[in-house]
Structures are given as C-alpha cells and as structure tokens.
C-alpha cells in the first residue's frame, strides 16, 4: 500500500502558485493576450520566459509562473475561459498548480550513486516531488531506500521475460499513481510499448557525452579512444537508443593516467549532478520537448 | 576628424528592431500593459526577460526586444504614448533602436591583449559598436589601432596632471560622440568627477576575482596567498576602487608550479574573455544596474 | 570501544606498496641518489612527481610511490640506511606504507552534506581511510552515522566551555588513534592550543572562494556584493582564521535571480566536492605544506 | 628566401637547457640509471614527469628537463655515452636543446581566428617557435600575416589538383626547414602520402568534441541533435579522418536559443584555445604519442 513519506501541509503559498506552459504558432499579441488574461484574474506574474523558433512563422513557447489569490476557487472558471484563447491561437498548454506535487518512481540496478543523490536532495528538501516507489532488478538498494520510508519493489528482469516484467512495472506505476519515471542507472532496455506509454515522462542518465559513445560500455570506449574529457547526458527516453531529447550534459577533464576504473569514478560524479539537474528542471516545469530537442527555461 | 570605419548600410531589419528596458515598482499587470501597448503598434515581441526583486513590494525589471514595421515613422508617437504608461507605473525606461549603433572609446596602456580581443571581435562582426577612438597614455598600441582605421590619441598621464589629462579626454569623448568607455587594462586611476560624468558608462576589467585582491598587483598577491584558482572581473566603474557593480567573472585553475609570470599569462586569457562578454552584453542592452549590483538578462 | 567497520584483509599488494615524501635544499643528484637507493632494494618506482621552488638554492620536493617485494621484512633496514642519505642532503622525509590506513575523525554540526559525501565515498570504497569516529556538537547526524557502524560522540560546545570541550575531543581523538581531523562544516572556532596540537592534520571546508569573504556568513556577503561566481575552499587549519594553506578551490556560476538560499544550495554542491578532493589527496600523501602554501602532486 | 623574423640572441640559459624524452619497456632501475647518467655530467634536473602503462611488463615514459653547464661542448660525448644505456634498456629517446627553436608552418583557409591566436601569442613571446611560413589556399590572411613579417604562400587547392598542390607544399616545407605543421582551420583533406611524410608532426583543430561529429559540418549537426555543450579537439593527423591521437579538448555550454551561427561564434573561442594549447605542449616536448593516444606531461 503506497504511503506518502512526507507530511502534507496545505501551504497557501503553494495553493495559489501556478505555472502555465504554452506552445503555439508565433504571431504578434500572444504575450499581450496571456498577460491580460492573467491580470483579469488578479494574478501576478512572478517569472516568465519565452522563446520563438522564428519570429516569422515559427513556434512560440512560454513558461509563466504566477501567483493568484484563491486560485483553488477560480481554477475551474479560468480553465474554461482559457479554452477560448487557446483555440484562437492554436495553443497546446497546461496549468501546473504547485500545490500538487508530481509523483516519481525511481528505477535502479546495482550502481547506487544516482539513486543516493536523488534521495539526499529529496530528504534535504531540494527535490520537489513525492518519491512514490523505487523499482529495481536487484536487491542492493533495498535497505537504504526503505530507511527513507520509501516502498521498494524487486522485480528481476532479463531479456527473456521483458514483457512480463514491464507489465508488472506498469501495474506498480499505476498503483502508485506515478507521473515521472527516473532511470537512475537502470541497466535494462525498455520495449517500445513501455516507452510509448510514458512519452516524455522517462528521464535517463547516459554515461557519456552524447552523441559520442552511444550504447554499451562508454567509459571503456572513451578510454580506448584516448579522449581528454568524459561526460554524461540526461535525456528523455525514446525508442531510438540514446537518441532522445537531451536535457543536460556535463564533462570532466581526464588524462592518460586515468584507467577505466578512474573514468568510472569520475563519471559517477558527473552522472549524478547531470541527472539531478534534469529531474529538478522537469519538476519545475522548465522543459518543453520540441521534436527531438528540449527547450529548457532557466 | 572622427571617421566611421565601417560602411553604413540602412538595414530595414535593424531600423525596425527595438529594445525596451524598464524598471519600476512591482505590481500585477505590468507585463499586460507593456505587451498590449506593443501589440497596439503591431509590434512583435522577439525576446523578453524579466526579473522581480520581490513580487510583493519589490522592483520589477524587464527587457523586451521587438520588431515593429515602420518604426522610424511611428517612434515619436510611440514615445509620447508611452509617457502616459510610464507615469502611471512610475517607470524608468529607455527605447534602443538597433539601427543606431553605440559608439565606444577604448582606453589602454601598455598591455594590449584586451584591446586586441576587442578589435578582432569587432573586425569579425561580433561586436556591435562603432569603435570611435582609442586613447592611451602610451604609444605601444598606435600602429595596430591605426591599421584598423581607428583614430589613436596619445595623452601622457600621471598623478600630477590628472585633471588636465581628463579634461583633454572628456573633450575627445565628446568630439567623437562616445556612448561607452572601455578600460582595456588602462592603468590610471580616474577622478570622482570623471567617473560621475560617465555613470554606468565605463566598463573596467580587473585582474582578480573580486572582492579578492582589490587594488594593485593582484597576481602577485594571489601567488603569495597560494590560491588554486585565479580570476578576472568586469565591472562598471564607480568611485569606490574595484567596488563597482560586477558584470561578469571567470576563473582558471593554477597550481604550485605557476610563477607570477605564469599567472599573468593565464590571467590574460581570462581578462580578455571576461571583458569582451561585459562589453557585448552592454551593447546588447542586457544589463541593468540596480544599486551596486547588475541584472544581466541572458 | 572503537571498532573498525571494514574487514581487514592482508593485501600483499598494499603490504609492499610505499610512498616516500621528501623535502630538502635543491642540488644536483637528489633524484639519482633516491632512485639508486630504491633500485638497490629492488624497488620499482610506480609514480614520481617532483617540484623545485628554484633550481638554484631553492627547495626540492618529491613524492615517489614504489613497489618493493617483502617490504615488511626490509623496512627496518631501509629506514636505517635511508638515515644516512637524509642527513647528507638535509632531507625531511617520511615513508608511508599503504598497508596501514590513516584513521580519520569527522567533526560536524547541523549541516550534513559534507559528512554524507564523505560517508558515501568511503562506503563506495573511494576514500582510503578508516573513519574512526564522528564528533558533533549536535545530534542531527547520529542516526545516519551509526547506520554506517561508526561511533558517534555528541559533545555540546560553545564559547564558554571551549577548553573543556576540546579536552574531551582530544581525549577521544587519542583513544581512537586518529591521524586526520576533517571539519565537515563544524561551526565552532578552535583554540590555538588545539590547532597547534594537530599541525597540518586538520582539514576545513570554508564556504567561500578565499581570500574573498573570510569569516562568517560568506553567502550572505557574496549575495550582497553581487558576485557572479561563488566558491568553496578546502585548507589546513592554522591559527589565522581562514588563512591556512589552501588545498583546493572551486566555483559555480550564479546570477541576479539567486537568493541567499539559492547560493547556499549551489554552494553545498561545491563544498562537498572541494572537501572530498582535499581529503583524498591528503590520504594519498599528495600534499606537502610549504610555508602557507601547499604543493599538491596530481 | 625564408627569413627569421625574430632577432637571435645566444642565451646561455637556453644553450644549457635540455629536454630528454624516453620510452622503453618498464623495469626497475630506469630512473636510477637516467638520473645517475645526468648527475655524472653535473646536470641538474629541473623538471621530471613519468608514466608507466603498467609497472609489470608495461611501457615506461619519462620527460626530464635539465640544466647542464657547457652543454654545447659536452653534447656529442653525452649522446655517444647515452647510446649504451639506450641499448641496454631498449629505449626510444630524443634530446631537445632549448637553444634550437622548432620551426612551424601554419596552414589556413578563410577562417582566421586560429591563425590570429597563434600570431598574437607568438608576437607576445608566449609561443616558443619560429613561424617560418604561412600557406593558404586563399588570399584572406595575406595582409595580416605579412604585417608580422612572415612569408605567405598562396597555393590554390582542390580535390582535382591535390597531388600537385601537396608536392608544392612539401617543397616549401623543406625549403623553410619546417619541423611542425599546424592546420589552423585548413579546410582541405590531405593525402595519405602527405600525412605519412609528417608523422606526428601535423596538428589539426577539429571543430567538435571528438568522437562526436566526425567529418564535415559539426556545428550544423550539433545544432540538429540539440546538444547542450559544444566542443573542439586538437589532435595529430593520421590517415583515419578525425581519428588521430587527441591532444586536448574543451567545451562550452549552449542552449536552445543558440543558432548554428551562434554555435560557430562560441566554437571559435574554443577552437583557438584548444589549438594553442596543443601547439604549446608540442613545442615544450610535453607530448608522447603511444598508439592512437597521447601522453601529455603537464
């Protein structure tokens, strides 16, 4: 039975705080219509970022964070009113009320550094989510996960039983009402069905500077090639292996003395900070996927 | 007689491209009123960045870049209409038409690396200014500056003749109709009068990571202290030595083997990239000074 | 009663692996005499790094890591033979057998990020030490520390009872036979007596880019000054506050939107990686203190 | 007729300063025999760095910089004596007297930023070489190169006339007695014959973070892939396109707003600093090529 591991406090601050993400064909007047709409509801814009792929005939993207007194009471009417604008401007959009935390599931195998980073940032109050469940094909992480009061499900996995394993996983994800899946060094390939089921909702960390070293054993191959920097990449998972929309990347300097083992140690530091950034940005609704790229509003 | 060293082409693109910077007390509705104003003039917002020091009773800052057909004809009326809004919202503001390039004067002494960086970026089309004049208390830079077709004025300077030197400099700056002064390793102290004359219009590069090593000989002192990183800082000049609003900073790693000479060599690379960024951001109207800090809209 | 929390395996690899650190007046022939000495004992040099403050009349430093079969049996004779060379060349030196792990004590207050980083790196096998004890003036860290099987001692501390507190701490440090003290955000000032007692054996993390923001509240002051980079510094503790020999420093970019709280969050990431590096380098005998500076052999 | 464009001063400092690079099968005693050899000639070791691919049956590499009074007189006898040691230990080795500057040829096409960086660092005294000649398939760089007093040869090039062009280039390289070829954004493919002729003596700058984006148009492809970092790589040229031993790499952060043109601008800054580092390290004899990798002694 899933249990929320953080006490829920109805914070009026968060109840009235909302993020709006919009994507539509660019044309003059979009900002005017959006900001006037919000002003009519006495909402105060706290933060706003926008981007146009091309001011002439391009696509327009905007992220607005606003405060609106009594939002809970107004939200139904706002949603209805906004429909009209959205239709006029052909907008895809979504309102996110900060009061409702996104629920995450973390998938992990034997390497725990990314999981630990997520757990500690979360414990520290720096990861604004409810970690609903951790799912693993190994038992290594159980004791640490359970010490945080988070349910842990061990589902052995391999190529032969993939379909059955994923059915079980999907069942759990639904039972725990999960919004976002985080692959924190989960070393199993997912089927196209599974991936399609969670479009733009699975974040993976790949242990190389993509598109260099796509696929298995990137540190071994980086060592063999003699690169002077190694990296990691967080991205949304699609059905092209390691080809999904990149969210963040980072690198560290290495040299001829570093063995493959050294690269892995250095790499772990990069992986965990690149994954945590992607997860935070997703939870802050800073990311819009457009084709195979991401727009990240910092 | 000052000569512009770049051919002037009336670019309709630039004639109709405008940046608006606004600063005012925060309150709901500012974005709505600004964007509606622009929409009424058929202007299309290309880029917009905003910041509020505090949504409740704080100060609101916005930078909007927009395209407006026939701006040259409309601008007088727009300016007049905007006056009304500005008064209502207690706005400090300014419109910048990209058609009108800012004019810069570069001050330099004997070390030429920052000057050279500015000249090459400018020659390469990456520095959107007219370099009106170079002023120096030495002759070292004359031949290179003149090879770019830029006027060079040698004004010997020292503590004793400061007032007279500055009078001459101000005369030149006015003659050349200069908007921005760049101290590209100009090793003379400026008087309070001179500084006040060009408030928020003088950019200096200091060869340390401020507030560490304020004042003279920062590399010598960094070496003596045994720091593991050295840096540089670009800032607007105020009458508190090296205490003006910081625009950009960067660092490089050093180690015990590096002599003071090595630090200076490494430092030159930092200085030139930190100065050039500050100058570009200023020319792109990305910087708003607030108290002793800068807001830089990237 | 202190217990070692890692199983001890007699690794022949480590039993025969030794590091030699030497400091002496520079003159020709030092490398020849050292390498011939080792060769006569059939030792194979694995790694060697050297530095001379000045080839003429400067100070020479060298770190040699070598493998020597049956080192345990030979070591007494080697030590005696080496005495002769050391006297000839006026060497200060020390042999470190990797078989004997250094023992550390971690001091912590309420902020746990640096402690956690140390614990996890250690658990992961990446910190080559025995964490003998954690000492704190608060109870916050107890459960996590004890879950690692490490003894935890709570010693309340404040200005009034400093002498008595330190007496108790020194007693514990001796009881646990500690070699290195790590101040992982321990927020108490140490007395000169305490510091002198552990010369070059106390590593502190300061939450600023020294020498900027020496003393209390560096993030608040960095915010007030409007810096564009914040940093952290690991250093050996001396009796000049935040003026001890710097071991490592690093920085991260911040901007006008970052509040003091944001700076602290970003800073925590810097602090933990800058501290862990210093501790690792110390444990790998890579650091030689010279005056108020460090030589770090990478 | 080639002319040296820097006044030659017989510096006794440089006349007696020598670098020795050695590569041989690893075994105990190598450092002892080398350092004793040098000590017997009264040479003082200034700097020494070594690396072993594996202490047991690996390959040993060492770079020693030493000062030796009256080296010019002793060098012939030293060379002869060293032969004996070299044979015993199966050493590949070379002595480099700093008195004799390496001579470089720079190849460039239309993009001048890397060439300019080389010229200015050289003018500034920070590039320890004689730039003997600049060879280009365009005329863009002539005036700037000649203003530095360096001979400029325009040799038009394309796929059809490759053999003939290279014959002409080789003729020039021999006439100017060139040691090192620098491809500073020279946009022509070289034939296997040409490359073999100058093994480990041609340094190229590739405008991507290899092995990502091998081949043409890396910035366009980086933009299309939506990477969050772009990079540059300096490497020795081999006959596998962009697959030669990597010397240095670096990256800069980009985001969704950056167009291909922006990436190119940002990339130019990376390219020039990554190329200049590789050239400096080569000239300081810090690089040993081993297989398809480099050992770089910092």
Coordinates of C-alpha atoms in Angstrom, one line a residue, chain A residues 2-277:
Chain A
X2 CA 1.7 3.2 -1.1
X3 CA 2.3 5.7 1.7
X4 CA 3.4 9.3 1.3
X5 CA 6.6 9.8 3.2
X6 CA 6.3 13.5 3.8
X7 CA 3.8 15.2 6.0
X8 CA 1.3 17.1 3.8
X9 CA 0.8 20.7 4.8
X10 CA -1.7 22.8 3.0
X11 CA 0.6 25.8 2.2
X12 CA -1.5 28.8 1.0
X13 CA 1.7 29.9 -0.7
X14 CA 1.7 26.8 -3.0
X15 CA -2.1 26.6 -3.3
X16 CA -2.1 29.9 -5.1
X17 CA 1.1 29.4 -7.1
X18 CA 0.7 28.2 -10.7
X19 CA 2.9 27.5 -13.8
X20 CA 1.5 27.8 -17.3
X21 CA 3.3 26.3 -20.2
X22 CA 2.2 27.2 -23.7
X23 CA 3.3 26.3 -27.2
X24 CA 1.7 27.7 -30.4
X25 CA 2.4 29.2 -33.8
X26 CA 4.2 32.5 -33.3
X27 CA 2.3 35.7 -34.1
X28 CA 2.1 39.2 -32.6
X29 CA 0.0 39.6 -29.5
X30 CA 0.4 36.3 -27.7
X31 CA 2.1 37.8 -24.7
X32 CA -0.5 40.6 -24.6
X33 CA -3.4 38.2 -24.6
X34 CA -1.8 35.9 -22.0
X35 CA -0.8 38.6 -19.6
X36 CA -4.1 40.4 -19.9
X37 CA -5.9 37.1 -19.2
X38 CA -3.9 36.7 -16.0
X39 CA -4.3 40.3 -15.0
X40 CA -8.0 40.0 -15.3
X41 CA -7.8 37.2 -12.7
X42 CA -5.7 39.5 -10.5
X43 CA -2.8 37.1 -11.0
X44 CA 0.8 38.5 -10.5
X45 CA 3.4 37.1 -12.9
X46 CA 6.4 36.0 -10.8
X47 CA 8.6 34.7 -13.6
X48 CA 8.2 34.5 -17.4
X49 CA 10.5 33.0 -20.1
X50 CA 9.7 32.7 -23.7
X51 CA 11.3 31.5 -26.9
X52 CA 10.4 31.7 -30.6
X53 CA 12.0 29.3 -33.0
X54 CA 11.5 32.1 -35.6
X55 CA 9.5 35.3 -35.2
X56 CA 8.1 34.8 -38.7
X57 CA 6.1 31.6 -38.9
X58 CA 8.0 29.9 -36.2
X59 CA 6.7 28.3 -33.0
X60 CA 6.3 30.2 -29.8
X61 CA 6.9 28.8 -26.3
X62 CA 6.3 30.4 -23.0
X63 CA 6.6 29.5 -19.3
X64 CA 4.8 31.7 -16.9
X65 CA 4.8 31.3 -13.1
X66 CA 2.2 33.4 -11.4
X67 CA 0.5 33.9 -8.0
X68 CA -3.2 34.1 -7.9
X69 CA -5.2 34.6 -4.7
X70 CA -7.9 32.0 -4.2
X71 CA -6.7 30.0 -7.1
X72 CA -8.4 26.8 -6.0
X73 CA -11.8 28.5 -6.3
X74 CA -11.1 30.3 -9.5
X75 CA -9.3 27.5 -11.3
X76 CA -12.3 25.9 -12.9
X77 CA -13.6 29.1 -14.4
X78 CA -10.0 30.1 -15.5
X79 CA -9.6 26.8 -17.3
X80 CA -12.8 27.2 -19.1
X81 CA -12.1 30.8 -20.1
X82 CA -8.6 29.9 -21.2
X83 CA -10.0 27.4 -23.7
X84 CA -11.3 30.2 -25.8
X85 CA -7.9 31.9 -26.1
X86 CA -6.2 28.5 -26.7
X87 CA -8.4 27.8 -29.6
X88 CA -7.9 31.2 -31.2
X89 CA -4.2 30.9 -31.0
X90 CA -3.9 27.1 -31.6
X91 CA -2.2 26.7 -28.2
X92 CA -1.1 23.5 -26.6
X93 CA -0.9 24.3 -22.9
X94 CA -1.0 23.1 -19.4
X95 CA -1.5 24.7 -16.0
X96 CA 0.5 23.2 -13.1
X97 CA -0.6 24.1 -9.6
X98 CA 2.4 23.9 -7.3
X99 CA 0.2 22.6 -4.5
X100 CA 0.0 19.2 -6.3
X101 CA 3.4 17.6 -6.2
X102 CA 4.5 15.3 -9.0
X103 CA 5.0 11.7 -8.0
X104 CA 8.1 9.9 -9.2
X105 CA 9.3 6.3 -9.5
X106 CA 13.0 5.6 -9.5
X107 CA 14.4 2.6 -11.4
X108 CA 17.8 1.4 -10.4
X109 CA 20.0 -1.6 -10.8
X110 CA 23.3 -2.2 -8.8
X111 CA 25.0 1.2 -9.1
X112 CA 23.5 3.4 -6.4
X113 CA 25.2 6.8 -6.7
X114 CA 22.4 8.4 -8.8
X115 CA 19.7 7.0 -6.5
X116 CA 21.5 8.2 -3.4
X117 CA 21.9 11.7 -4.9
X118 CA 18.2 11.8 -5.6
X119 CA 17.3 10.5 -2.1
X120 CA 19.5 13.0 -0.3
X121 CA 18.4 16.0 -2.3
X122 CA 14.9 15.0 -1.7
X123 CA 15.5 14.4 2.0
X124 CA 17.1 17.8 2.1
X125 CA 14.0 19.4 0.7
X126 CA 15.7 20.3 -2.6
X127 CA 13.7 17.9 -4.9
X128 CA 10.1 19.0 -5.1
X129 CA 8.4 15.6 -5.6
X130 CA 7.0 12.7 -3.8
X131 CA 9.2 9.7 -4.4
X132 CA 6.4 7.1 -4.6
X133 CA 8.3 4.0 -5.2
X134 CA 11.7 2.5 -6.1
X135 CA 11.8 -0.4 -8.5
X136 CA 14.9 -2.5 -9.1
X137 CA 16.0 -5.7 -10.8
X138 CA 18.4 -6.2 -7.8
X139 CA 18.2 -6.1 -4.1
X140 CA 21.3 -3.9 -3.5
X141 CA 19.3 -0.7 -2.8
X142 CA 16.5 -2.1 -0.6
X143 CA 17.8 -1.3 2.8
X144 CA 18.8 2.3 2.0
X145 CA 15.6 3.0 0.2
X146 CA 13.4 1.5 3.0
X147 CA 15.4 3.5 5.6
X148 CA 13.9 6.6 3.9
X149 CA 10.4 5.1 4.3
X150 CA 10.0 4.6 0.6
X151 CA 8.5 1.4 -0.8
X152 CA 10.9 -0.9 -2.7
X153 CA 9.9 -3.4 -5.3
X154 CA 12.3 -6.1 -6.5
X155 CA 11.4 -7.3 -10.0
X156 CA 14.1 -9.5 -11.5
X157 CA 14.5 -8.7 -15.2
X158 CA 16.2 -10.0 -18.3
X159 CA 15.7 -10.1 -22.0
X160 CA 13.5 -13.2 -22.0
X161 CA 10.9 -12.0 -19.6
X162 CA 10.8 -8.4 -20.6
X163 CA 7.1 -8.2 -21.5
X164 CA 6.0 -9.7 -18.2
X165 CA 8.4 -7.6 -16.2
X166 CA 7.1 -4.4 -17.8
X167 CA 3.5 -5.4 -17.2
X168 CA 4.3 -5.7 -13.6
X169 CA 6.2 -2.4 -13.6
X170 CA 3.3 -0.6 -15.3
X171 CA 0.9 -2.1 -12.7
X172 CA 3.0 -0.7 -9.9
X173 CA 3.4 2.7 -11.6
X174 CA -0.3 3.0 -11.9
X175 CA -1.0 1.7 -8.4
X176 CA 1.5 4.4 -7.0
X177 CA 0.0 7.0 -9.3
X178 CA 3.4 8.0 -10.7
X179 CA 3.9 11.0 -13.0
X180 CA 7.6 10.7 -13.8
X181 CA 10.0 7.7 -14.2
X182 CA 13.7 8.3 -13.4
X183 CA 16.1 5.7 -14.7
X184 CA 18.9 6.2 -12.2
X185 CA 21.4 3.8 -13.9
X186 CA 18.7 1.1 -14.6
X187 CA 20.6 -1.2 -16.9
X188 CA 17.7 -2.8 -18.8
X189 CA 16.4 -1.9 -22.3
X190 CA 12.8 -0.9 -22.3
X191 CA 10.4 -2.0 -25.0
X192 CA 8.8 0.4 -27.5
X193 CA 5.4 -0.2 -25.9
X194 CA 6.7 0.7 -22.5
X195 CA 8.4 3.9 -23.8
X196 CA 5.4 5.0 -25.8
X197 CA 3.2 4.5 -22.7
X198 CA 5.3 7.2 -20.9
X199 CA 6.2 9.7 -23.6
X200 CA 8.4 12.5 -22.4
X201 CA 7.9 11.1 -18.9
X202 CA 11.0 8.9 -18.6
X203 CA 14.3 10.6 -17.8
X204 CA 17.5 8.6 -18.3
X205 CA 21.1 9.3 -17.5
X206 CA 23.6 8.0 -20.1
X207 CA 27.2 7.8 -19.0
X208 CA 28.8 9.5 -22.0
X209 CA 28.8 12.9 -23.7
X210 CA 26.1 12.0 -26.4
X211 CA 26.2 11.6 -29.3
X212 CA 29.7 10.2 -28.6
X213 CA 29.7 6.6 -27.3
X214 CA 26.1 5.7 -27.8
X215 CA 25.3 2.3 -26.4
X216 CA 27.1 0.0 -24.0
X217 CA 30.4 0.5 -22.2
X218 CA 31.0 4.1 -22.9
X219 CA 33.8 4.5 -20.4
X220 CA 35.7 1.6 -21.8
X221 CA 35.4 3.1 -25.3
X222 CA 36.3 6.6 -24.1
X223 CA 39.4 5.1 -22.6
X224 CA 40.3 3.3 -25.7
X225 CA 39.8 6.4 -27.8
X226 CA 42.0 8.5 -25.5
X227 CA 39.6 11.4 -25.0
X228 CA 40.7 14.2 -22.7
X229 CA 37.2 14.9 -21.3
X230 CA 34.5 12.4 -20.3
X231 CA 30.8 13.3 -19.8
X232 CA 27.3 12.3 -19.0
X233 CA 23.9 13.2 -20.6
X234 CA 20.4 13.3 -19.2
X235 CA 17.6 12.9 -21.7
X236 CA 14.1 11.8 -22.2
X237 CA 13.8 8.2 -23.4
X238 CA 12.6 7.5 -26.9
X239 CA 12.7 4.3 -28.9
X240 CA 15.9 5.3 -30.6
X241 CA 18.6 4.1 -28.2
X242 CA 20.4 7.1 -26.5
X243 CA 18.9 9.4 -29.2
X244 CA 16.1 11.1 -27.2
X245 CA 15.8 14.8 -26.5
X246 CA 18.9 15.9 -24.4
X247 CA 18.1 17.8 -21.2
X248 CA 21.6 18.4 -19.8
X249 CA 25.2 17.4 -20.3
X250 CA 28.4 18.0 -18.4
X251 CA 32.1 16.9 -18.6
X252 CA 35.2 16.5 -16.5
X253 CA 38.8 16.5 -17.6
X254 CA 40.8 13.2 -17.6
X255 CA 44.3 12.3 -18.7
X256 CA 46.5 9.5 -19.9
X257 CA 47.0 8.2 -16.3
X258 CA 43.3 7.5 -15.7
X259 CA 42.3 3.9 -16.1
X260 CA 38.8 2.7 -17.0
X261 CA 38.1 2.4 -13.2
X262 CA 39.2 6.0 -12.7
X263 CA 36.9 7.2 -15.5
X264 CA 34.0 5.4 -13.9
X265 CA 34.7 7.0 -10.6
X266 CA 35.0 10.5 -12.1
X267 CA 32.0 9.7 -14.3
X268 CA 29.8 8.9 -11.3
X269 CA 30.2 12.5 -10.1
X270 CA 29.1 13.8 -13.4
X271 CA 26.2 11.4 -13.8
X272 CA 24.7 12.3 -10.5
X273 CA 24.8 16.0 -11.0
X274 CA 23.6 15.9 -14.6
X275 CA 20.6 13.6 -13.7
X276 CA 19.6 15.6 -10.7
X277 CA 19.5 18.8 -12.7

